[in-house]
PDB file of C-alpha atoms in Angstrom:
ATOM      1  CA  ALA I 210      47.573 253.456 134.482  1.00  0.00           C
ATOM      2  CA  THR I 211      43.672 254.152 135.278  1.00  0.00           C
ATOM      3  CA  LEU I 212      41.376 252.229 133.931  1.00  0.00           C
ATOM      4  CA  ILE I 213      38.004 253.698 134.306  1.00  0.00           C
ATOM      5  CA  GLY I 214      34.844 251.254 133.884  1.00  0.00           C
ATOM      6  CA  PRO I 215      32.194 251.409 131.520  1.00  0.00           C
ATOM      7  CA  SER I 216      28.803 252.775 132.197  1.00  0.00           C
ATOM      8  CA  ASP I 217      27.304 249.834 131.309  1.00  0.00           C
ATOM      9  CA  GLY I 218      28.297 247.977 133.979  1.00  0.00           C
ATOM     10  CA  SER I 219      31.117 245.892 132.233  1.00  0.00           C
ATOM     11  CA  PRO I 220      34.551 245.493 133.902  1.00  0.00           C
ATOM     12  CA  CYS I 221      37.467 247.547 133.284  1.00  0.00           C
ATOM     13  CA  ILE I 222      39.422 243.940 133.086  1.00  0.00           C
ATOM     14  CA  TYR I 223      38.124 240.810 132.039  1.00  0.00           C
ATOM     15  CA  ILE I 224      39.891 237.282 131.533  1.00  0.00           C
ATOM     16  CA  PRO I 225      37.806 234.768 129.948  1.00  0.00           C
ATOM     17  CA  PRO I 226      37.752 231.218 131.757  1.00  0.00           C
ATOM     18  CA  HIS I 227      40.667 228.725 130.873  1.00  0.00           C
ATOM     19  CA  ILE I 228      43.541 231.103 129.865  1.00  0.00           C
ATOM     20  CA  THR I 229      46.250 230.357 131.820  1.00  0.00           C
ATOM     21  CA  GLY I 230      49.382 232.546 133.030  1.00  0.00           C
ATOM     22  CA  ILE I 231      47.948 235.966 132.618  1.00  0.00           C
ATOM     23  CA  ARG I 232      49.620 238.899 134.458  1.00  0.00           C
ATOM     24  CA  ILE I 233      48.014 242.328 135.555  1.00  0.00           C
ATOM     25  CA  ALA I 234      50.292 244.311 137.388  1.00  0.00           C
ATOM     26  CA  GLY I 235      50.808 248.212 138.476  1.00  0.00           C
ATOM     27  CA  VAL I 236      46.970 249.349 137.571  1.00  0.00           C
ATOM     28  CA  MET I 237      44.151 251.412 139.291  1.00  0.00           C
ATOM     29  CA  LEU I 238      40.753 250.325 138.798  1.00  0.00           C
ATOM     30  CA  GLU I 239      38.124 253.385 139.013  1.00  0.00           C
ATOM     31  CA  ALA I 240      34.304 252.965 139.187  1.00  0.00           C
ATOM     32  CA  THR I 241      31.921 255.098 137.095  1.00  0.00           C
ATOM     33  CA  VAL I 242      28.577 256.530 136.970  1.00  0.00           C
ATOM     34  CA  LEU I 243      26.407 253.272 135.928  1.00  0.00           C
ATOM     35  CA  SER I 244      23.515 253.460 133.662  1.00  0.00           C
ATOM     36  CA  ARG I 245      20.869 251.854 135.836  1.00  0.00           C
ATOM     37  CA  ASP I 246      17.694 252.934 134.855  1.00  0.00           C
ATOM     38  CA  GLU I 247      14.443 251.271 133.341  1.00  0.00           C
ATOM     39  CA  HIS I 248      15.792 252.025 129.453  1.00  0.00           C
ATOM     40  CA  SER I 249      18.979 250.490 130.138  1.00  0.00           C
ATOM     41  CA  PRO I 250      18.758 247.828 133.290  1.00  0.00           C
ATOM     42  CA  ILE I 251      22.049 245.851 134.472  1.00  0.00           C
ATOM     43  CA  ASP I 252      20.783 242.267 135.124  1.00  0.00           C
ATOM     44  CA  LYS I 253      24.148 241.143 135.976  1.00  0.00           C
ATOM     45  CA  THR I 254      26.766 241.559 138.882  1.00  0.00           C
ATOM     46  CA  THR I 255      29.133 244.575 138.251  1.00  0.00           C
ATOM     47  CA  SER I 256      32.577 244.267 139.028  1.00  0.00           C
ATOM     48  CA  LEU I 257      35.947 246.239 138.003  1.00  0.00           C
ATOM     49  CA  LEU I 258      38.290 243.378 137.420  1.00  0.00           C
ATOM     50  CA  GLN I 259      36.407 240.194 136.501  1.00  0.00           C
ATOM     51  CA  TRP I 260      38.380 237.098 136.119  1.00  0.00           C
ATOM     52  CA  GLY I 261      36.373 233.829 134.490  1.00  0.00           C
ATOM     53  CA  ASP I 262      32.790 233.199 134.765  1.00  0.00           C
ATOM     54  CA  PRO I 263      30.685 232.063 137.710  1.00  0.00           C
ATOM     55  CA  SER I 264      28.598 229.770 135.834  1.00  0.00           C
ATOM     56  CA  ILE I 265      31.903 227.819 134.519  1.00  0.00           C
ATOM     57  CA  ASN I 266      34.194 225.835 136.013  1.00  0.00           C
ATOM     58  CA  ASP I 267      37.744 226.734 135.388  1.00  0.00           C
ATOM     59  CA  PRO I 268      40.353 225.247 138.105  1.00  0.00           C
ATOM     60  CA  GLY I 269      43.509 227.070 136.443  1.00  0.00           C
ATOM     61  CA  ASN I 270      46.717 225.768 136.152  1.00  0.00           C
ATOM     62  CA  GLU I 271      49.157 225.348 139.277  1.00  0.00           C
ATOM     63  CA  THR I 272      52.229 225.490 137.213  1.00  0.00           C
ATOM     64  CA  ASN I 273      51.105 228.383 135.193  1.00  0.00           C
ATOM     65  CA  PRO I 274      48.955 230.613 137.389  1.00  0.00           C
ATOM     66  CA  GLY I 275      47.425 233.852 136.698  1.00  0.00           C
ATOM     67  CA  CYS I 276      48.538 237.191 138.595  1.00  0.00           C
ATOM     68  CA  LEU I 277      47.731 239.961 140.250  1.00  0.00           C
ATOM     69  CA  ILE I 278      50.649 242.343 141.391  1.00  0.00           C
ATOM     70  CA  ASP I 279      50.117 245.741 142.495  1.00  0.00           C
ATOM     71  CA  VAL I 280      46.457 246.069 141.687  1.00  0.00           C
ATOM     72  CA  PHE I 281      44.158 248.896 143.551  1.00  0.00           C
ATOM     73  CA  ALA I 282      40.624 249.674 142.801  1.00  0.00           C
ATOM     74  CA  ARG I 283      38.308 252.780 143.938  1.00  0.00           C
ATOM     75  CA  VAL I 284      35.050 253.295 144.497  1.00  0.00           C
ATOM     76  CA  GLY I 285      35.045 257.541 144.667  1.00  0.00           C
ATOM     77  CA  GLY I 286      37.163 259.628 145.694  1.00  0.00           C
ATOM     78  CA  ALA I 287      39.319 260.509 142.622  1.00  0.00           C
ATOM     79  CA  SER I 288      36.358 262.742 140.992  1.00  0.00           C
ATOM     80  CA  LEU I 289      33.536 265.005 141.920  1.00  0.00           C
ATOM     81  CA  GLU I 290      30.704 262.206 141.378  1.00  0.00           C
ATOM     82  CA  ARG I 291      29.346 260.780 144.529  1.00  0.00           C
ATOM     83  CA  GLY I 292      27.281 258.517 142.327  1.00  0.00           C
ATOM     84  CA  VAL I 293      30.181 256.068 141.180  1.00  0.00           C
ATOM     85  CA  SER I 294      29.272 252.264 142.069  1.00  0.00           C
ATOM     86  CA  THR I 295      29.609 248.628 141.064  1.00  0.00           C
ATOM     87  CA  ASP I 296      28.843 245.673 142.952  1.00  0.00           C
ATOM     88  CA  VAL I 297      32.202 243.852 143.691  1.00  0.00           C
ATOM     89  CA  MET I 298      35.431 245.347 143.021  1.00  0.00           C
ATOM     90  CA  VAL I 299      37.493 242.444 142.473  1.00  0.00           C
ATOM     91  CA  GLN I 300      35.715 238.941 141.015  1.00  0.00           C
ATOM     92  CA  LEU I 301      37.736 235.701 141.042  1.00  0.00           C
ATOM     93  CA  ASN I 302      35.848 233.151 139.547  1.00  0.00           C
ATOM     94  CA  SER I 303      38.866 230.595 138.147  1.00  0.00           C
ATOM     95  CA  GLY I 304      41.286 229.094 140.360  1.00  0.00           C
ATOM     96  CA  ASN I 305      45.145 229.145 140.608  1.00  0.00           C
ATOM     97  CA  ILE I 306      45.448 232.967 140.662  1.00  0.00           C
ATOM     98  CA  TYR I 307      48.584 234.561 143.204  1.00  0.00           C
ATOM     99  CA  GLY I 308      47.750 238.399 144.193  1.00  0.00           C
ATOM    100  CA  ASP I 309      50.167 240.212 145.826  1.00  0.00           C
ATOM    101  CA  ASN I 310      49.499 244.008 147.185  1.00  0.00           C
ATOM    102  CA  LEU I 311      46.004 244.536 146.371  1.00  0.00           C
ATOM    103  CA  TRP I 312      44.338 247.768 148.001  1.00  0.00           C
ATOM    104  CA  LEU I 313      40.431 247.578 147.187  1.00  0.00           C
ATOM    105  CA  TRP I 314      38.797 250.755 148.332  1.00  0.00           C
ATOM    106  CA  ARG I 315      35.643 252.302 148.979  1.00  0.00           C
ATOM    107  CA  ALA I 316      35.891 256.184 149.521  1.00  0.00           C
ATOM    108  CA  ASP I 317      35.543 257.269 152.776  1.00  0.00           C
ATOM    109  CA  HIS I 318      36.343 261.012 151.551  1.00  0.00           C
ATOM    110  CA  VAL I 319      35.836 262.936 147.709  1.00  0.00           C
ATOM    111  CA  GLN I 320      36.801 265.865 146.447  1.00  0.00           C
ATOM    112  CA  LEU I 321      35.074 269.170 147.309  1.00  0.00           C
ATOM    113  CA  ARG I 322      33.077 270.510 144.477  1.00  0.00           C
ATOM    114  CA  PRO I 323      33.527 274.456 143.565  1.00  0.00           C
ATOM    115  CA  MET I 324      32.392 276.767 146.308  1.00  0.00           C
ATOM    116  CA  GLU I 325      31.309 273.335 148.330  1.00  0.00           C
ATOM    117  CA  LYS I 326      32.594 273.577 152.156  1.00  0.00           C
ATOM    118  CA  ALA I 327      33.676 270.414 153.917  1.00  0.00           C
ATOM    119  CA  ASN I 328      30.884 268.451 155.871  1.00  0.00           C
ATOM    120  CA  PHE I 329      33.016 267.257 158.556  1.00  0.00           C
ATOM    121  CA  PRO I 330      35.428 270.229 158.722  1.00  0.00           C
ATOM    122  CA  HIS I 331      37.006 268.999 162.144  1.00  0.00           C
ATOM    123  CA  ILE I 332      37.931 265.703 160.201  1.00  0.00           C
ATOM    124  CA  SER I 333      39.280 267.621 157.349  1.00  0.00           C
ATOM    125  CA  PRO I 334      38.332 270.880 155.733  1.00  0.00           C
ATOM    126  CA  LEU I 335      39.501 269.842 152.634  1.00  0.00           C
ATOM    127  CA  TYR I 336      37.898 266.993 151.633  1.00  0.00           C
ATOM    128  CA  ARG I 337      33.915 265.789 151.554  1.00  0.00           C
ATOM    129  CA  GLN I 338      33.667 262.858 153.939  1.00  0.00           C
ATOM    130  CA  THR I 339      31.405 259.995 152.458  1.00  0.00           C
ATOM    131  CA  VAL I 340      28.051 259.602 153.481  1.00  0.00           C
ATOM    132  CA  LYS I 341      25.731 256.852 153.619  1.00  0.00           C
ATOM    133  CA  GLY I 342      24.493 256.658 149.509  1.00  0.00           C
ATOM    134  CA  GLU I 343      27.355 257.713 148.081  1.00  0.00           C
ATOM    135  CA  CYS I 344      29.931 255.554 146.394  1.00  0.00           C
ATOM    136  CA  ASN I 345      28.074 252.345 146.703  1.00  0.00           C
ATOM    137  CA  VAL I 346      29.966 248.841 146.626  1.00  0.00           C
ATOM    138  CA  ASN I 347      28.987 245.346 148.346  1.00  0.00           C
ATOM    139  CA  ASN I 348      31.981 243.805 148.523  1.00  0.00           C
ATOM    140  CA  GLY I 349      35.648 244.568 147.836  1.00  0.00           C
ATOM    141  CA  ILE I 350      36.405 241.465 146.563  1.00  0.00           C
ATOM    142  CA  VAL I 351      34.639 237.836 145.922  1.00  0.00           C
ATOM    143  CA  VAL I 352      36.630 234.616 145.413  1.00  0.00           C
ATOM    144  CA  ASN I 353      34.970 231.662 143.986  1.00  0.00           C
ATOM    145  CA  GLY I 354      37.823 229.755 142.286  1.00  0.00           C
ATOM    146  CA  ALA I 355      40.006 227.165 144.034  1.00  0.00           C
ATOM    147  CA  ASN I 356      43.639 227.480 145.114  1.00  0.00           C
ATOM    148  CA  VAL I 357      43.733 231.584 145.444  1.00  0.00           C
ATOM    149  CA  THR I 358      46.292 232.784 147.088  1.00  0.00           C
ATOM    150  CA  MET I 359      46.626 236.658 148.543  1.00  0.00           C
ATOM    151  CA  VAL I 360      49.596 238.404 150.365  1.00  0.00           C
ATOM    152  CA  GLY I 361      48.732 241.833 150.953  1.00  0.00           C
ATOM    153  CA  LEU I 362      44.863 242.217 150.841  1.00  0.00           C
ATOM    154  CA  ALA I 363      43.312 245.296 151.741  1.00  0.00           C
ATOM    155  CA  VAL I 364      39.726 245.964 151.620  1.00  0.00           C
ATOM    156  CA  GLU I 365      38.189 249.055 153.096  1.00  0.00           C
ATOM    157  CA  HIS I 366      34.546 250.578 153.768  1.00  0.00           C
ATOM    158  CA  THR I 367      32.339 248.808 151.306  1.00  0.00           C
ATOM    159  CA  ASN I 368      28.838 248.601 152.071  1.00  0.00           C
ATOM    160  CA  GLN I 369      28.284 244.909 153.144  1.00  0.00           C
ATOM    161  CA  ASP I 370      30.880 242.160 153.685  1.00  0.00           C
ATOM    162  CA  GLN I 371      34.192 243.325 152.836  1.00  0.00           C
ATOM    163  CA  THR I 372      35.734 240.157 151.359  1.00  0.00           C
ATOM    164  CA  VAL I 373      33.963 237.055 150.607  1.00  0.00           C
ATOM    165  CA  TRP I 374      35.768 233.745 150.039  1.00  0.00           C
ATOM    166  CA  ASN I 375      34.054 231.148 148.925  1.00  0.00           C
ATOM    167  CA  GLY I 376      36.988 229.042 146.810  1.00  0.00           C
ATOM    168  CA  GLU I 377      38.482 225.712 148.253  1.00  0.00           C
ATOM    169  CA  ASP I 378      42.036 226.361 149.664  1.00  0.00           C
ATOM    170  CA  GLY I 379      42.474 229.994 149.597  1.00  0.00           C
ATOM    171  CA  ILE I 380      45.492 231.434 151.581  1.00  0.00           C
ATOM    172  CA  VAL I 381      45.884 234.786 152.973  1.00  0.00           C
ATOM    173  CA  HIS I 382      49.011 236.310 154.436  1.00  0.00           C
ATOM    174  CA  PHE I 383      48.327 239.688 155.759  1.00  0.00           C
ATOM    175  CA  TYR I 384      44.704 241.182 155.255  1.00  0.00           C
ATOM    176  CA  GLN I 385      44.112 244.654 156.473  1.00  0.00           C
ATOM    177  CA  CYS I 386      40.511 245.789 156.574  1.00  0.00           C
ATOM    178  CA  GLU I 387      38.428 248.821 157.967  1.00  0.00           C
ATOM    179  CA  LEU I 388      34.655 248.841 157.998  1.00  0.00           C
ATOM    180  CA  PRO I 389      32.547 251.846 156.701  1.00  0.00           C
ATOM    181  CA  TYR I 390      32.274 254.995 158.542  1.00  0.00           C
ATOM    182  CA  ASP I 391      28.720 255.918 157.233  1.00  0.00           C
ATOM    183  CA  VAL I 392      26.660 252.825 157.749  1.00  0.00           C
ATOM    184  CA  ASP I 393      23.924 252.569 160.160  1.00  0.00           C
ATOM    185  CA  GLU I 394      22.465 249.712 162.358  1.00  0.00           C
ATOM    186  CA  THR I 395      21.397 247.996 159.704  1.00  0.00           C
ATOM    187  CA  PHE I 396      24.953 246.943 158.928  1.00  0.00           C
ATOM    188  CA  ALA I 397      24.936 245.063 162.051  1.00  0.00           C
ATOM    189  CA  ILE I 398      21.510 243.852 162.035  1.00  0.00           C
ATOM    190  CA  SER I 399      22.482 242.045 158.383  1.00  0.00           C
ATOM    191  CA  ASN I 400      25.535 240.456 160.114  1.00  0.00           C
ATOM    192  CA  TYR I 401      28.181 242.047 157.644  1.00  0.00           C
ATOM    193  CA  VAL I 402      31.638 241.312 158.491  1.00  0.00           C
ATOM    194  CA  GLY I 403      35.151 241.975 157.875  1.00  0.00           C
ATOM    195  CA  CYS I 404      35.922 238.164 156.056  1.00  0.00           C
ATOM    196  CA  ARG I 405      33.451 235.739 155.290  1.00  0.00           C
ATOM    197  CA  VAL I 406      34.513 232.282 154.594  1.00  0.00           C
ATOM    198  CA  GLY I 407      31.482 230.648 152.697  1.00  0.00           C
ATOM    199  CA  THR I 408      29.738 227.893 154.714  1.00  0.00           C
ATOM    200  CA  ASP I 409      30.454 225.357 152.316  1.00  0.00           C
ATOM    201  CA  VAL I 410      34.221 225.893 152.105  1.00  0.00           C
ATOM    202  CA  LYS I 411      36.539 222.947 153.566  1.00  0.00           C
ATOM    203  CA  ARG I 412      39.908 224.497 153.819  1.00  0.00           C
ATOM    204  CA  HIS I 413      41.111 227.897 154.111  1.00  0.00           C
ATOM    205  CA  SER I 414      44.085 229.356 155.650  1.00  0.00           C
ATOM    206  CA  ALA I 415      44.781 232.942 156.506  1.00  0.00           C
ATOM    207  CA  TYR I 416      47.434 234.438 158.588  1.00  0.00           C
ATOM    208  CA  GLY I 417      47.353 237.731 160.062  1.00  0.00           C
ATOM    209  CA  LEU I 418      44.497 239.748 159.927  1.00  0.00           C
ATOM    210  CA  GLY I 419      43.151 242.827 161.290  1.00  0.00           C
ATOM    211  CA  ILE I 420      39.483 244.504 161.192  1.00  0.00           C
ATOM    212  CA  TYR I 421      39.034 248.240 162.252  1.00  0.00           C
ATOM    213  CA  SER I 422      35.993 250.402 163.144  1.00  0.00           C
ATOM    214  CA  ASN I 423      35.118 253.895 163.038  1.00  0.00           C
ATOM    215  CA  PHE I 424      31.611 254.247 162.694  1.00  0.00           C
ATOM    216  CA  ARG I 425      31.220 258.002 162.629  1.00  0.00           C
ATOM    217  CA  ASP I 426      28.005 258.392 161.913  1.00  0.00           C
ATOM    218  CA  PHE I 427      25.437 255.743 163.743  1.00  0.00           C
ATOM    219  CA  ASP I 428      25.798 253.731 166.746  1.00  0.00           C
ATOM    220  CA  VAL I 429      26.871 250.208 164.921  1.00  0.00           C
ATOM    221  CA  GLU I 430      27.428 247.382 167.021  1.00  0.00           C
ATOM    222  CA  VAL I 431      28.645 244.495 164.782  1.00  0.00           C
ATOM    223  CA  ASP I 432      28.654 241.013 166.538  1.00  0.00           C
ATOM    224  CA  THR I 433      31.992 239.894 164.884  1.00  0.00           C
ATOM    225  CA  ALA I 434      34.901 240.736 162.414  1.00  0.00           C
ATOM    226  CA  VAL I 435      35.554 237.427 160.734  1.00  0.00           C
ATOM    227  CA  ILE I 436      33.108 234.591 159.936  1.00  0.00           C
ATOM    228  CA  HIS I 437      34.028 231.169 159.187  1.00  0.00           C
ATOM    229  CA  PRO I 438      32.661 227.589 158.998  1.00  0.00           C
ATOM    230  CA  GLU I 439      34.261 225.418 162.195  1.00  0.00           C
ATOM    231  CA  ILE I 440      35.471 222.470 160.835  1.00  0.00           C
ATOM    232  CA  SER I 441      39.268 221.078 161.165  1.00  0.00           C
ATOM    233  CA  GLY I 442      40.251 222.241 157.703  1.00  0.00           C
ATOM    234  CA  ILE I 443      39.806 226.079 158.108  1.00  0.00           C
ATOM    235  CA  HIS I 444      42.818 227.851 159.953  1.00  0.00           C
ATOM    236  CA  LEU I 445      43.292 231.290 161.011  1.00  0.00           C
ATOM    237  CA  ARG I 446      46.082 232.829 162.639  1.00  0.00           C
ATOM    238  CA  ASN I 447      46.742 236.017 164.335  1.00  0.00           C
ATOM    239  CA  ILE I 448      43.238 237.956 164.215  1.00  0.00           C
ATOM    240  CA  PHE I 449      42.715 241.003 165.736  1.00  0.00           C
ATOM    241  CA  THR I 450      40.056 243.938 165.977  1.00  0.00           C
ATOM    242  CA  VAL I 451      40.438 247.882 166.639  1.00  0.00           C
ATOM    243  CA  LYS I 452      37.809 250.408 167.461  1.00  0.00           C
ATOM    244  CA  LEU I 453      39.940 253.473 165.854  1.00  0.00           C
ATOM    245  CA  ASP I 454      37.177 256.516 167.066  1.00  0.00           C
ATOM    246  CA  ASN I 455      33.910 257.610 167.242  1.00  0.00           C
ATOM    247  CA  GLN I 456      30.637 255.460 168.062  1.00  0.00           C
ATOM    248  CA  GLY I 457      30.300 251.843 167.914  1.00  0.00           C
ATOM    249  CA  MET I 458      32.548 248.600 168.031  1.00  0.00           C
ATOM    250  CA  ILE I 459      33.057 245.025 167.181  1.00  0.00           C
ATOM    251  CA  LYS I 460      32.068 243.201 169.637  1.00  0.00           C
ATOM    252  CA  THR I 461      33.864 239.806 169.174  1.00  0.00           C
ATOM    253  CA  VAL I 462      37.246 238.990 166.905  1.00  0.00           C
ATOM    254  CA  VAL I 463      35.714 235.663 165.113  1.00  0.00           C
ATOM    255  CA  ASN I 464      32.476 233.448 164.955  1.00  0.00           C
ATOM    256  CA  ASN I 465      31.356 235.566 167.861  1.00  0.00           C
ATOM    257  CA  ARG I 466      34.317 234.798 170.353  1.00  0.00           C
ATOM    258  CA  GLY I 467      37.253 236.924 171.104  1.00  0.00           C
ATOM    259  CA  PRO I 468      37.448 240.095 173.362  1.00  0.00           C
ATOM    260  CA  GLY I 469      36.160 243.658 172.607  1.00  0.00           C
ATOM    261  CA  PRO I 470      36.064 246.831 173.723  1.00  0.00           C
ATOM    262  CA  GLY I 471      33.129 246.511 175.963  1.00  0.00           C
ATOM    263  CA  THR I 472      31.867 249.735 177.471  1.00  0.00           C
ATOM    264  CA  ASP I 473      35.141 251.746 177.973  1.00  0.00           C
ATOM    265  CA  PRO I 474      36.277 253.243 174.507  1.00  0.00           C
ATOM    266  CA  GLN I 475      39.455 251.541 174.296  1.00  0.00           C
ATOM    267  CA  ARG I 476      40.441 253.365 171.233  1.00  0.00           C
ATOM    268  CA  GLY I 477      43.625 252.398 168.828  1.00  0.00           C
ATOM    269  CA  ARG I 478      43.780 249.033 171.460  1.00  0.00           C
ATOM    270  CA  PRO I 479      44.320 245.677 169.238  1.00  0.00           C
ATOM    271  CA  PHE I 480      41.656 242.689 170.701  1.00  0.00           C
ATOM    272  CA  ARG I 481      43.231 239.561 170.099  1.00  0.00           C
ATOM    273  CA  CYS I 482      41.917 236.468 169.482  1.00  0.00           C
ATOM    274  CA  LEU I 483      44.412 234.069 171.541  1.00  0.00           C
ATOM    275  CA  ASP I 484      41.646 231.586 173.178  1.00  0.00           C
ATOM    276  CA  GLU I 485      42.089 227.893 171.653  1.00  0.00           C
ATOM    277  CA  LYS I 486      38.654 228.033 170.775  1.00  0.00           C
ATOM    278  CA  CYS I 487      39.303 230.946 168.122  1.00  0.00           C
ATOM    279  CA  ARG I 488      42.335 228.748 166.537  1.00  0.00           C
ATOM    280  CA  LEU I 489      40.883 226.094 164.489  1.00  0.00           C
TER     281      LEU I 489
END
């Protein structure tokens, strides 16, 4: 099933706080064109799925957790509209949620309109490649709840941090991330990354993180792929970056440490953070 978000910015799916045992599976969430104008302003963070309320503490129930299984989200790509948008695809404010196989995608290509020609025909004559200002979304997932586990999480091409994790005791097994193709140098100046663990987080574990770059339109040099507090409760293992093609690069792997492509393009080669300084 595909659920399309309302134009007022309300989520496709909203789970109120303090409701345990919710199961959501096998669904596609799709952004729409929001009614953002002076007559109907949207004064909230919009999302396609919102679990809980950011102003209400909801620890969830460890014996009856919520579940997200085979849940996908897209901002653009499925329609002729390039003005579709949302702030965040998935926002998890409640705790004790288990996710298995989430793919959260800002479109890197969209359908051609009638008689429209492809803007990058050498990439594909069949689609329009998304450019800066189209299909906008800030983040793929923002986790504010505690004890959230993700197994198989993919976030691609959002305009700011791809993943933001503010909740305690988060666990991630396998994270695939591709930075946006169409952003300019302000992406790097703003210090956006593939995964950001919040500065106040004391405990977080993540295993198998791959962050890729393919800066098609501008020479963007991102300082690092992953940022996290440097304290003993943070454990990240098997992190790497890859420069897929085109311009720019991710210069380091985590917290400005680890190798990067340098002046040699070295496309397709994984750069792994194996130094003990990268293995807190």
